[in-house]
XYZ file of N, CA and C in Angstrom:
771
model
N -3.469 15.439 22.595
C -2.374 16.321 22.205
C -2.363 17.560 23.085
N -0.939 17.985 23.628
C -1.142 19.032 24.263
C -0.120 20.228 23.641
N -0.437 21.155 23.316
C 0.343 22.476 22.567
C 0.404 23.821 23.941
N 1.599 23.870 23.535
C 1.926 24.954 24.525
C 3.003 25.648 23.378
N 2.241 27.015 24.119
C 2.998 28.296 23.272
C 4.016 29.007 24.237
N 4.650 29.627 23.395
C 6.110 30.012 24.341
C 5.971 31.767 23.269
N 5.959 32.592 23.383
C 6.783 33.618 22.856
C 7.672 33.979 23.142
N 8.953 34.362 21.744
C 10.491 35.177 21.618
C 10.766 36.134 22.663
N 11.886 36.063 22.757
C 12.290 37.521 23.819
C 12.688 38.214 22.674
N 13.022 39.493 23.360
C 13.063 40.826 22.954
C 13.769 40.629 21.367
N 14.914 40.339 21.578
C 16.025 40.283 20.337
C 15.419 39.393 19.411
N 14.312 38.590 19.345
C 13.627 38.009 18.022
C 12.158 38.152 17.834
N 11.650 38.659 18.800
C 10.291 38.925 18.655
C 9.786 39.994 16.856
N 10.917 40.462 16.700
C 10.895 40.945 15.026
C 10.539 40.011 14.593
N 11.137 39.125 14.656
C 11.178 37.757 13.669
C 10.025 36.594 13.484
N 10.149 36.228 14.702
C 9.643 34.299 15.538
C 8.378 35.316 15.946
N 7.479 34.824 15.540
C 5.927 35.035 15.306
C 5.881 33.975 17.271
N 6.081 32.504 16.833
C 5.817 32.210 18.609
C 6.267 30.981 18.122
N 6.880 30.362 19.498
C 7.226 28.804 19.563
C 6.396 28.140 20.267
N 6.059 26.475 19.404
C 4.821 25.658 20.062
C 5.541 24.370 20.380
N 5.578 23.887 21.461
C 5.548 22.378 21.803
C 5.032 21.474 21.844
N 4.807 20.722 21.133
C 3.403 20.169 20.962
C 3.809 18.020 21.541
N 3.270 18.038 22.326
C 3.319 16.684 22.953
C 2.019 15.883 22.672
N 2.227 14.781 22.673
C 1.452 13.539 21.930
C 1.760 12.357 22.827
N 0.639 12.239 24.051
C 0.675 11.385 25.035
C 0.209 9.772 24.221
N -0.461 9.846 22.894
C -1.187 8.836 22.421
C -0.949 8.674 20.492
N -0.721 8.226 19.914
C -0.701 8.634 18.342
C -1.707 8.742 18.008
N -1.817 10.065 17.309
C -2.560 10.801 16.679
C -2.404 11.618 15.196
N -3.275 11.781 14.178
C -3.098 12.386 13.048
C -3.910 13.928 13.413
N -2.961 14.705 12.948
C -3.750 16.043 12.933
C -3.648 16.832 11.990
N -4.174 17.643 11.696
C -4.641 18.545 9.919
C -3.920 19.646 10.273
N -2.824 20.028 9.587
C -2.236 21.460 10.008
C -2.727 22.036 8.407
N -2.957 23.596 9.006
C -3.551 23.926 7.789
C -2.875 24.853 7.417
N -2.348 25.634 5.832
C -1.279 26.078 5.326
C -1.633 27.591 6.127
N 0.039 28.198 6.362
C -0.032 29.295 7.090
C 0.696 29.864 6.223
N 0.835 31.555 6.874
C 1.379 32.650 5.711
C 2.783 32.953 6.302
N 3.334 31.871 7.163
C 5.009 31.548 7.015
C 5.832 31.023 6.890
N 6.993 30.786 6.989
C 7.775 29.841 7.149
C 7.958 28.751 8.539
N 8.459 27.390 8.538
C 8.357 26.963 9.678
C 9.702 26.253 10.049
N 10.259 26.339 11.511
C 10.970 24.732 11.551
C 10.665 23.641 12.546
N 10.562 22.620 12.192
C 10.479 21.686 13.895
C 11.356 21.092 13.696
N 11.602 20.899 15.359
C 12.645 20.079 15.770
C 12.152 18.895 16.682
N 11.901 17.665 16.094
C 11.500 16.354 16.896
C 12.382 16.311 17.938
N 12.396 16.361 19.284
C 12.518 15.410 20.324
C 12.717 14.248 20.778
N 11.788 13.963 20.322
C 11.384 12.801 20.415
C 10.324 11.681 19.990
N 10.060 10.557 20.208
C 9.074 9.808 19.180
C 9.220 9.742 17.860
N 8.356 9.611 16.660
C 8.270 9.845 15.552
C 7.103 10.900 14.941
N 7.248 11.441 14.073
C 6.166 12.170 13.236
C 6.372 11.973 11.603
N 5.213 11.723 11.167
C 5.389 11.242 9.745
C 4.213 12.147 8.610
N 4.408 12.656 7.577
C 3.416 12.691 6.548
C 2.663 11.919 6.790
N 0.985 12.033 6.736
C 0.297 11.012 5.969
C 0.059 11.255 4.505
N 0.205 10.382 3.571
C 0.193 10.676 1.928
C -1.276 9.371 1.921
N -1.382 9.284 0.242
C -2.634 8.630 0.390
C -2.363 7.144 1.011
N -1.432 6.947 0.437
C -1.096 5.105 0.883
C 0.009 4.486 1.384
N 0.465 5.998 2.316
C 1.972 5.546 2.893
C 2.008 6.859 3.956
N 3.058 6.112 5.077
C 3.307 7.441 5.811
C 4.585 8.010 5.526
N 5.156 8.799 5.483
C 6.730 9.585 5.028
C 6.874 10.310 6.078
N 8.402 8.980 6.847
C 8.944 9.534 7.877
C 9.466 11.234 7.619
N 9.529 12.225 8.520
C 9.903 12.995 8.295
C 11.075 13.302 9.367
N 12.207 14.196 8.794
C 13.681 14.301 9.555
C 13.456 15.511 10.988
N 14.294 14.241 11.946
C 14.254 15.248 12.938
C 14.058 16.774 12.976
N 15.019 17.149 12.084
C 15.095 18.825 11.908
C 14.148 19.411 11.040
N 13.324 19.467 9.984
C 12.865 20.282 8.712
C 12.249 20.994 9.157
N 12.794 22.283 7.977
C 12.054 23.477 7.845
C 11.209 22.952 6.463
N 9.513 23.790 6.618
C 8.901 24.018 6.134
C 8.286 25.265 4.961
N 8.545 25.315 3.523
C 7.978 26.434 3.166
C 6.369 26.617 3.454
N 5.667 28.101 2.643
C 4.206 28.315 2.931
C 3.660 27.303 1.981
N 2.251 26.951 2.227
C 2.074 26.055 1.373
C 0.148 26.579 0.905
N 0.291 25.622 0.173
C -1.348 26.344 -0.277
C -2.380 24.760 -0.315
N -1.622 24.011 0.390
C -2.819 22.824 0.656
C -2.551 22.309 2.334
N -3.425 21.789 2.511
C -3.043 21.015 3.810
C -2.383 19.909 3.956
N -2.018 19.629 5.421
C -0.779 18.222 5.506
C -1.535 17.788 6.795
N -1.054 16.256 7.051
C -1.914 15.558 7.977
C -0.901 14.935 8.468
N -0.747 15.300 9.494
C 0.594 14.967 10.495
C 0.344 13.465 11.253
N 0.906 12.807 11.542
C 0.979 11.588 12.227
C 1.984 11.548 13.276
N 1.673 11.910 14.663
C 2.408 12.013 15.395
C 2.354 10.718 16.512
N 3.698 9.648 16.753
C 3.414 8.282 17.203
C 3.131 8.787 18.723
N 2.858 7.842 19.270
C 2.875 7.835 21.054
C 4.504 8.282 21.627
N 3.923 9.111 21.999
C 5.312 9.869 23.247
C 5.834 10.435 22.396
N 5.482 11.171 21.327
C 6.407 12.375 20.455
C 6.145 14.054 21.317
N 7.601 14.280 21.021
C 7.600 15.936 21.254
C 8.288 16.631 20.258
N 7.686 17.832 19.517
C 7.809 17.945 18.700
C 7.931 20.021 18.949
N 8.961 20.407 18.409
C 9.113 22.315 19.190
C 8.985 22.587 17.458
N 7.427 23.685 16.928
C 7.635 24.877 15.827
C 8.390 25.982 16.249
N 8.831 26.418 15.750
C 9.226 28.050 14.963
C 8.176 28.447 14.149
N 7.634 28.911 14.520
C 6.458 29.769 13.880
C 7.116 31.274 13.644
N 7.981 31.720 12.017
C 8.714 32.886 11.748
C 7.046 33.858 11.384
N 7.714 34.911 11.576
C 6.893 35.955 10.860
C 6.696 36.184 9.784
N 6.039 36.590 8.950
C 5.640 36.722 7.543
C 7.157 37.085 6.912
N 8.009 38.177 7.189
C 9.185 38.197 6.861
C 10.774 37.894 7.488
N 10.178 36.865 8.513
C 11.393 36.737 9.637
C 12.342 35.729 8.999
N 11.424 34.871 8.411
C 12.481 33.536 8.379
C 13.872 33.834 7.833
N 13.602 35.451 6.768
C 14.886 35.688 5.650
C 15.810 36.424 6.579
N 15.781 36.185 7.612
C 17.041 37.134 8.660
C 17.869 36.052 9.053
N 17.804 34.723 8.801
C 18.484 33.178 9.424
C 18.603 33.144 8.234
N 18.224 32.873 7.032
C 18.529 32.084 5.844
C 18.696 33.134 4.270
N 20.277 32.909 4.093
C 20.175 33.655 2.799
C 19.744 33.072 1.548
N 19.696 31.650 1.589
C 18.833 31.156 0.588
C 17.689 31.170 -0.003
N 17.316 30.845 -1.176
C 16.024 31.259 -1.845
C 14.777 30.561 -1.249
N 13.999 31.572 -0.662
C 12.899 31.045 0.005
C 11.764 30.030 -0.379
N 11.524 31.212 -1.792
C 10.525 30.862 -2.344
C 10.303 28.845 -3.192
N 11.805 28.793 -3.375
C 11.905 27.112 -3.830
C 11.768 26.129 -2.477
N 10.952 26.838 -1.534
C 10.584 25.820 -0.229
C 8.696 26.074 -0.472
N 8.208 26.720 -1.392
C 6.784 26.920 -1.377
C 6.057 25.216 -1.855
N 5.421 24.676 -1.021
C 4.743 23.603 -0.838
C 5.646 23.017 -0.558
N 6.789 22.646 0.098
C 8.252 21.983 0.249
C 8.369 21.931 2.053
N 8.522 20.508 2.210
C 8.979 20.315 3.705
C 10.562 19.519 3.869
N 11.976 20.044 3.714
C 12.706 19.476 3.667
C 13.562 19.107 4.941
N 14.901 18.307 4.900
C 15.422 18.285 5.532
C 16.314 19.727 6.272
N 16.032 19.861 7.584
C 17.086 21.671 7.820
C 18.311 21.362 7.458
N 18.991 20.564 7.038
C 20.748 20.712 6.785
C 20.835 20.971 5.134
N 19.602 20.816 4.389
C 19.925 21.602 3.354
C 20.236 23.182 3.332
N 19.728 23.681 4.468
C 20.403 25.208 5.027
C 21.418 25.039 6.093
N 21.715 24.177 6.961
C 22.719 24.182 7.996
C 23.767 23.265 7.780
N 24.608 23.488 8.521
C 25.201 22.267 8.406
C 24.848 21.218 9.377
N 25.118 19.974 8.704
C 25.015 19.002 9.367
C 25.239 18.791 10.653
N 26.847 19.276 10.690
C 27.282 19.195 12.069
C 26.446 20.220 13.382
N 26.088 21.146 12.770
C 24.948 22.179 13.868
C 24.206 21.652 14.111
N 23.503 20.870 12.917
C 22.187 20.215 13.452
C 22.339 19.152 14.076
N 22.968 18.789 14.661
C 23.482 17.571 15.435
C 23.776 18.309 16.946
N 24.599 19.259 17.190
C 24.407 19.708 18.642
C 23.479 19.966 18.955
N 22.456 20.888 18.270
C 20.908 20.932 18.171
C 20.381 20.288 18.878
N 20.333 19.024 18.071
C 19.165 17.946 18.341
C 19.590 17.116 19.918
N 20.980 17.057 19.633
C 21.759 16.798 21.230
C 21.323 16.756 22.434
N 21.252 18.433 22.022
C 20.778 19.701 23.271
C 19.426 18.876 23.711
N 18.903 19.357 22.644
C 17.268 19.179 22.631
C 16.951 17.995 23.421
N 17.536 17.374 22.937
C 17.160 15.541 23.323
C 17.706 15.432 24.911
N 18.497 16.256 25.364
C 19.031 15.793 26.687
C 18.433 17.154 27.715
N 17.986 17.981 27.157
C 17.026 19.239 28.102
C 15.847 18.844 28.728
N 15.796 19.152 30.302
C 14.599 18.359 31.117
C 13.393 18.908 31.195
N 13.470 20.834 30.824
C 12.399 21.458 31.015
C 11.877 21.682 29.539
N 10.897 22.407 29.064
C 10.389 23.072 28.003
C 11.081 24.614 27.937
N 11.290 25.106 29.168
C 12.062 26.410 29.105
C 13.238 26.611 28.425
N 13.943 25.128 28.785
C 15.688 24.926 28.292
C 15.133 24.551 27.393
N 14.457 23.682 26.605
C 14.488 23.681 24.722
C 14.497 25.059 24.575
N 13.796 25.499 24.808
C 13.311 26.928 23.824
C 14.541 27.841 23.936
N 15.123 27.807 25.034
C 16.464 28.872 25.317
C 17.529 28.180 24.175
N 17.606 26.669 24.185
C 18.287 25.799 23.371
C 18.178 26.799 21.656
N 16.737 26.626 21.249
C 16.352 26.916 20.343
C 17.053 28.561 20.292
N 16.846 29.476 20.868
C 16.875 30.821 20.816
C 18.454 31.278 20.771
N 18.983 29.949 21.384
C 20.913 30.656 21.122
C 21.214 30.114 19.599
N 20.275 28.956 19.112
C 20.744 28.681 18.172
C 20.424 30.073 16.542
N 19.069 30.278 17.389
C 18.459 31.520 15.702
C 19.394 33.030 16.257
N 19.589 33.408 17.594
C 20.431 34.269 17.610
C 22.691 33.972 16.796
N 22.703 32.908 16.421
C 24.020 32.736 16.124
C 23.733 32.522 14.885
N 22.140 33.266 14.223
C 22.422 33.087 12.959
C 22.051 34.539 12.279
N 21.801 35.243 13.035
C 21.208 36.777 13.156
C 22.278 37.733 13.119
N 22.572 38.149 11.779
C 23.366 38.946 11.667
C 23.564 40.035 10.400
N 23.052 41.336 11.509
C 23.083 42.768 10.894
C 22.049 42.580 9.444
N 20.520 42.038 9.880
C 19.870 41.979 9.016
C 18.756 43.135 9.533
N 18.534 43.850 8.120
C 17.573 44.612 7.659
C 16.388 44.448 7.210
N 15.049 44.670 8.006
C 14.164 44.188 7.256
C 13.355 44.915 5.955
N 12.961 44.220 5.495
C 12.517 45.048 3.741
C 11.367 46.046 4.197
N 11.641 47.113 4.622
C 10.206 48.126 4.536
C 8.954 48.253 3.367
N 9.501 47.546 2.577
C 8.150 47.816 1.638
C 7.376 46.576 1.484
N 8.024 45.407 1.729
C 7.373 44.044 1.662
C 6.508 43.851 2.832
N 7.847 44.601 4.286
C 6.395 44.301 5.626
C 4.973 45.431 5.308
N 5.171 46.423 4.891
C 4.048 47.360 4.433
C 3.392 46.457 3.492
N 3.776 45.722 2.520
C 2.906 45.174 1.549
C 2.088 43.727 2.294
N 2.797 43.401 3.020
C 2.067 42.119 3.879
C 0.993 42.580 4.658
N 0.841 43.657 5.059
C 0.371 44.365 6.119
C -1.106 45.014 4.998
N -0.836 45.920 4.109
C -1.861 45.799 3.205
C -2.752 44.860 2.566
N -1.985 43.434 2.490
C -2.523 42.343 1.907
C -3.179 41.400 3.111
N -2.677 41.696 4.150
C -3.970 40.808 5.600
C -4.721 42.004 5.704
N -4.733 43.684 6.015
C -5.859 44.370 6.045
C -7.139 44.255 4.762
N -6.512 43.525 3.590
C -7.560 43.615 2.592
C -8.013 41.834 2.703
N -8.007 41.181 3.382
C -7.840 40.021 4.041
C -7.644 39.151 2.360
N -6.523 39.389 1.976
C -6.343 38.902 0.431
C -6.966 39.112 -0.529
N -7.722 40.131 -0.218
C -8.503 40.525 -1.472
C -7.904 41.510 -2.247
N -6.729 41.725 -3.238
C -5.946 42.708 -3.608
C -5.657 42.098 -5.004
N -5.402 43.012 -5.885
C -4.706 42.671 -6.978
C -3.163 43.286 -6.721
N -2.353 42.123 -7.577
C -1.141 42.696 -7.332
C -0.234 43.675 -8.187
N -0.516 43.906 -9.494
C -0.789 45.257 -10.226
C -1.595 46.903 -9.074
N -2.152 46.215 -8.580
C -2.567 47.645 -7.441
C -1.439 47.540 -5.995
N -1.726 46.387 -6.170
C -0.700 46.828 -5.075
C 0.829 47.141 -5.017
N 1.636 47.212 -6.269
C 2.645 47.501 -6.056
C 2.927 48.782 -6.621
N 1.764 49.334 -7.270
C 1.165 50.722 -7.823
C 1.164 51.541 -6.768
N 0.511 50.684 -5.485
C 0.441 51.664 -4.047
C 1.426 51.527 -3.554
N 2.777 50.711 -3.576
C 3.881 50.824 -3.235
C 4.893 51.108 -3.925
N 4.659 51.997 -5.035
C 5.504 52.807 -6.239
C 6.064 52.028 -6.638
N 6.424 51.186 -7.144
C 7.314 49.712 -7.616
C 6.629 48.664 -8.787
N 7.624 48.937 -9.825
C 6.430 48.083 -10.771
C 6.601 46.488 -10.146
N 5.628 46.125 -11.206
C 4.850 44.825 -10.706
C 5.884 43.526 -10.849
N 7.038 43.608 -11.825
C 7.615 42.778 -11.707
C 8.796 42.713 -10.773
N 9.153 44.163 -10.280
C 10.240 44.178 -9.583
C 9.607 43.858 -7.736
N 8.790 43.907 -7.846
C 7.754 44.052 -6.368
C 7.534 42.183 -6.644
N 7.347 41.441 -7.464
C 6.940 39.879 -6.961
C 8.297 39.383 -6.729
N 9.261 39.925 -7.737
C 10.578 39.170 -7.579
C 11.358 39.551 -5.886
N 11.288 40.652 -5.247
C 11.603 40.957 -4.215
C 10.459 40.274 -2.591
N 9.668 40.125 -3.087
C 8.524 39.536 -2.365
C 8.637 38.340 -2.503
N 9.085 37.284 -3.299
C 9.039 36.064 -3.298
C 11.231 35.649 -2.538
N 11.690 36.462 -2.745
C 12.754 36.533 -2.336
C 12.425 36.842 -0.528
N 11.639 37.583 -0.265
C 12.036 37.979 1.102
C 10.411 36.926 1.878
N 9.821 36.961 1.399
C 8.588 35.877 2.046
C 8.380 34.160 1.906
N 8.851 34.226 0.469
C 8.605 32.405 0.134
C 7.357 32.140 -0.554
N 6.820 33.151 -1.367
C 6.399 32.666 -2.081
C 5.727 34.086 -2.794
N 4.965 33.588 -3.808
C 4.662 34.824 -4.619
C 3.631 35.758 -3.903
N 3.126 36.811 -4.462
C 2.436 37.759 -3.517
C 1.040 37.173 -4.265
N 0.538 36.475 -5.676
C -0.510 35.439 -5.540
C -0.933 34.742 -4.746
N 0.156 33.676 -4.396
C 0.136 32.616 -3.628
C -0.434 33.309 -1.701
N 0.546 34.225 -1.892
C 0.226 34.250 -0.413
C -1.247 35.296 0.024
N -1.618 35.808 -0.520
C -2.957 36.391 -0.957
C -3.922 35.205 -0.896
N -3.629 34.257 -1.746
C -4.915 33.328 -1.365
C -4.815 32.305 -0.364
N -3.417 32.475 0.592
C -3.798 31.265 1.495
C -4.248 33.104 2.955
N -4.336 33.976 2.568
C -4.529 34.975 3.630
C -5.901 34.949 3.592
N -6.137 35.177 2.178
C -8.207 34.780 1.638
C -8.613 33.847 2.459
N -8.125 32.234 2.271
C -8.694 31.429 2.958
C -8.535 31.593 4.218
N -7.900 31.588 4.807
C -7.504 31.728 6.497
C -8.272 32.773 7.497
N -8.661 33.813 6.470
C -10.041 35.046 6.652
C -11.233 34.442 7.097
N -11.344 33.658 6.177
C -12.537 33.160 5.853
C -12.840 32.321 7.366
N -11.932 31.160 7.285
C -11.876 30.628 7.790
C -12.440 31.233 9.285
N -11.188 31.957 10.113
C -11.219 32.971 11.592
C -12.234 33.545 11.614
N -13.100 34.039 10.586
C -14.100 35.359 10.804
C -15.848 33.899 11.003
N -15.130 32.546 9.942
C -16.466 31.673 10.372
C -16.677 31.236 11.654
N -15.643 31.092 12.184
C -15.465 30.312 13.723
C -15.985 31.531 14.496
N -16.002 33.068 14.191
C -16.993 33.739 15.106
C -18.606 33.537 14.929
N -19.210 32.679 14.585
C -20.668 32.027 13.820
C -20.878 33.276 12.470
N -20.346 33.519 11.883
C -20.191 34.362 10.531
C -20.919 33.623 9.589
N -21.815 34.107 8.668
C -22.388 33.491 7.285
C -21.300 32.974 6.502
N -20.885 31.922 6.412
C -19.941 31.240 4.977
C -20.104 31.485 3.778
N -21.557 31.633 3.295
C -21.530 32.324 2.052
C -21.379 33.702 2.159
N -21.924 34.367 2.845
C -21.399 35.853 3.116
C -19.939 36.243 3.052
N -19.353 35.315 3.995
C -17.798 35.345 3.771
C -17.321 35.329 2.720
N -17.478 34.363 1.686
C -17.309 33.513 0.792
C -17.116 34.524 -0.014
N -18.602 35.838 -0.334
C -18.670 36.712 -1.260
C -18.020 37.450 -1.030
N -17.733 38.120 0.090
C -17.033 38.946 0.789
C -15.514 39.100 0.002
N -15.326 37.627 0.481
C -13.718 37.149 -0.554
C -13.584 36.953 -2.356
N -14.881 37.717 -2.461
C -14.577 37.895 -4.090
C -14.783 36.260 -4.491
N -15.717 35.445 -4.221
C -15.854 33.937 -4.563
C -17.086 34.405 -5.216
N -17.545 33.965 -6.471
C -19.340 34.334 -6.733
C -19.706 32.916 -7.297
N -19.219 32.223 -7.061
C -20.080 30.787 -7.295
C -19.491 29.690 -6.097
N -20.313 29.059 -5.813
C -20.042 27.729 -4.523
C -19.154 26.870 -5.317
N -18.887 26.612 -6.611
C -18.270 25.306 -6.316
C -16.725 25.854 -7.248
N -16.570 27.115 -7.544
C -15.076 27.463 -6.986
C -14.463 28.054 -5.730
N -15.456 28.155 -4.591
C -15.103 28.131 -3.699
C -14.629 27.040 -2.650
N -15.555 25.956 -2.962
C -15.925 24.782 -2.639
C -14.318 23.895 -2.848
N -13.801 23.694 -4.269
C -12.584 23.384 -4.698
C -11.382 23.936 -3.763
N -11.488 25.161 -3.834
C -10.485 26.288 -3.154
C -10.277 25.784 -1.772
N -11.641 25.726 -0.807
C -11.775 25.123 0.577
C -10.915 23.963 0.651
N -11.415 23.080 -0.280
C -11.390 21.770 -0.303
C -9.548 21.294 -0.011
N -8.729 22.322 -0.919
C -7.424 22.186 -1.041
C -6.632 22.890 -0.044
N -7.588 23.538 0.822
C -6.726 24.045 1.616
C -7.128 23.266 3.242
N -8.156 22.626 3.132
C -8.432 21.806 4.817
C -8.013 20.661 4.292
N -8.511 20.271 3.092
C -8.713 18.840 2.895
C -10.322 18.731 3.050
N -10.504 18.908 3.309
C -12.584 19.081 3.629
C -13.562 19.747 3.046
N -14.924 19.609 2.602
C -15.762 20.468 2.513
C -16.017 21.397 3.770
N -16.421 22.584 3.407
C -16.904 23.444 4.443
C -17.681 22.570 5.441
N -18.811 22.093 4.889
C -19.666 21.718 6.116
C -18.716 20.783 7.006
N -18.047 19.932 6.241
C -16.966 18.632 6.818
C -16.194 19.190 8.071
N -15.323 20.381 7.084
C -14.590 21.056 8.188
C -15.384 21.561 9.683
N -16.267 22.493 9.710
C -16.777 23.160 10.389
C -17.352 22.219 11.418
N -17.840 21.324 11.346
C -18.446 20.301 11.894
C -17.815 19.507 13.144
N -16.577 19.276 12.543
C -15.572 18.440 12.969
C -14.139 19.560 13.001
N -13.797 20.519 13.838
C -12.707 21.241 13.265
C -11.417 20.455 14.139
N -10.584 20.009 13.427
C -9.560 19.576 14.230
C -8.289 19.965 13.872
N -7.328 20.776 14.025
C -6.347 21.350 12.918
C -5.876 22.287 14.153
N -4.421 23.175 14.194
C -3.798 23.974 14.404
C -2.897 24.544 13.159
């Protein structure tokens, strides 16, 4: 598998966290592990499918992805190309006025937000572009013709920003205490502008801590405590649902983007 990263120009770099291309000279399954945004890919080419326990589930050229709090195991056939949108913690809600948060663990088809007919020049484009440069420009006229006179929420990017400096270790009664806003009006606006609750996304920021700070040779149980875990085998569970693996399993063998 080969992944190549592209970053936004100027006019979306607010937004588009980075675009990946990811080519698959051979079929391969790979572990993507839940992130703290929203996503879209656009197949190219080949096939890519779910793996579930006892079936694969083709998945549609276009889908966007909500955040999710377990892992997915991609099946990508021989000769697939496959372009993410990797949005920013609050980018995705500048393209889509729809409710975010009913995409949390959800990988659907994109024409449940577009129309059909867009997603069809789209994929067009895509499918008949010779370089990786022209997808991505492809890609970038399409999120700029959907960008319009959006504002981003100042208190949610401050609250995202508090909640990776405390690497998810926060209660959310404190934290919307530190952002003057009671607690119910602060999840309902946060699950509106991110995709999912400020719970949810707290503990896939916990795990993902954990995770980055082990791959520098970091103590795992140290970590572990660090993240407010005080027994191994609710941590152990927690791990488990978010690689698919035990720690040692994972660490051992890390194969995932």
């Amino acid at each position: 598998m080969k992944i190549v990263d592209f970053i936004p120009t100027e006019q979306l770099k607010s937004f588009v966290k980075i675009y990946k291309i990811i080519e698959s000279q051979d079929e391969l399954i790979n572990r993507v592990l839940p992130n703290t945004s929203l996503a879209i890919a656009f197949r190219c080419k080949g096939d890519v499918n779910y793996v579930r326990e006892n079936y694969y589930e083709r998945l549609p050229v276009s889908t966007i992805s909500g955040i999710r709090k377990s892992v997915r195991l991609i099946n990508y056939s021989k000769d697939t190309v496959t372009i993410i949108v990797q949005f920013k913690e609050s980018g995705a809600k500048a393209f889509f006025k729809e409710p975010l948060h009913e995409l949390f663990e959800e990988s659907v088809s994109l024409d449940n937000f577009i129309p059909q007919k867009q997603i069809v020049i789209i994929e067009e484009l895509l499918a008949e572009a010779k370089t990786n440069n022209q997808k991505i420009a492809i890609i970038e006229q399409f999120l700029l013709s959907r960008l319009h006179n959006y504002k981003p929420d100042k208190l949610i990017s401050a609250a995202v920003a508090i909640i990776q400096s405390k690497k998810g270790l926060i209660k959310i009664k404190e934290l919307a205490d530190t952002l003057y806003i009671s607690q119910d009006a602060f999840e309902k606006r946060f699950r509106k502008i991110i995709g999912s609750s400020p719970k949810q996304f707290c503990y896939v920021v916990r795990i993902k801590s954990i995770i980055d700070q082990k791959q520098h040779n970091q103590s795992l149980i140290d970590l572990a405590f660090d993240a407010g875990y005080f027994d191994q085998p609710h941590f152990n569970k927690d791990f488990r649902l978010f690689t698919g693996q035990t720690p040692s399993e994972f660490f051992n063998f890390p194969s995932f983007w």
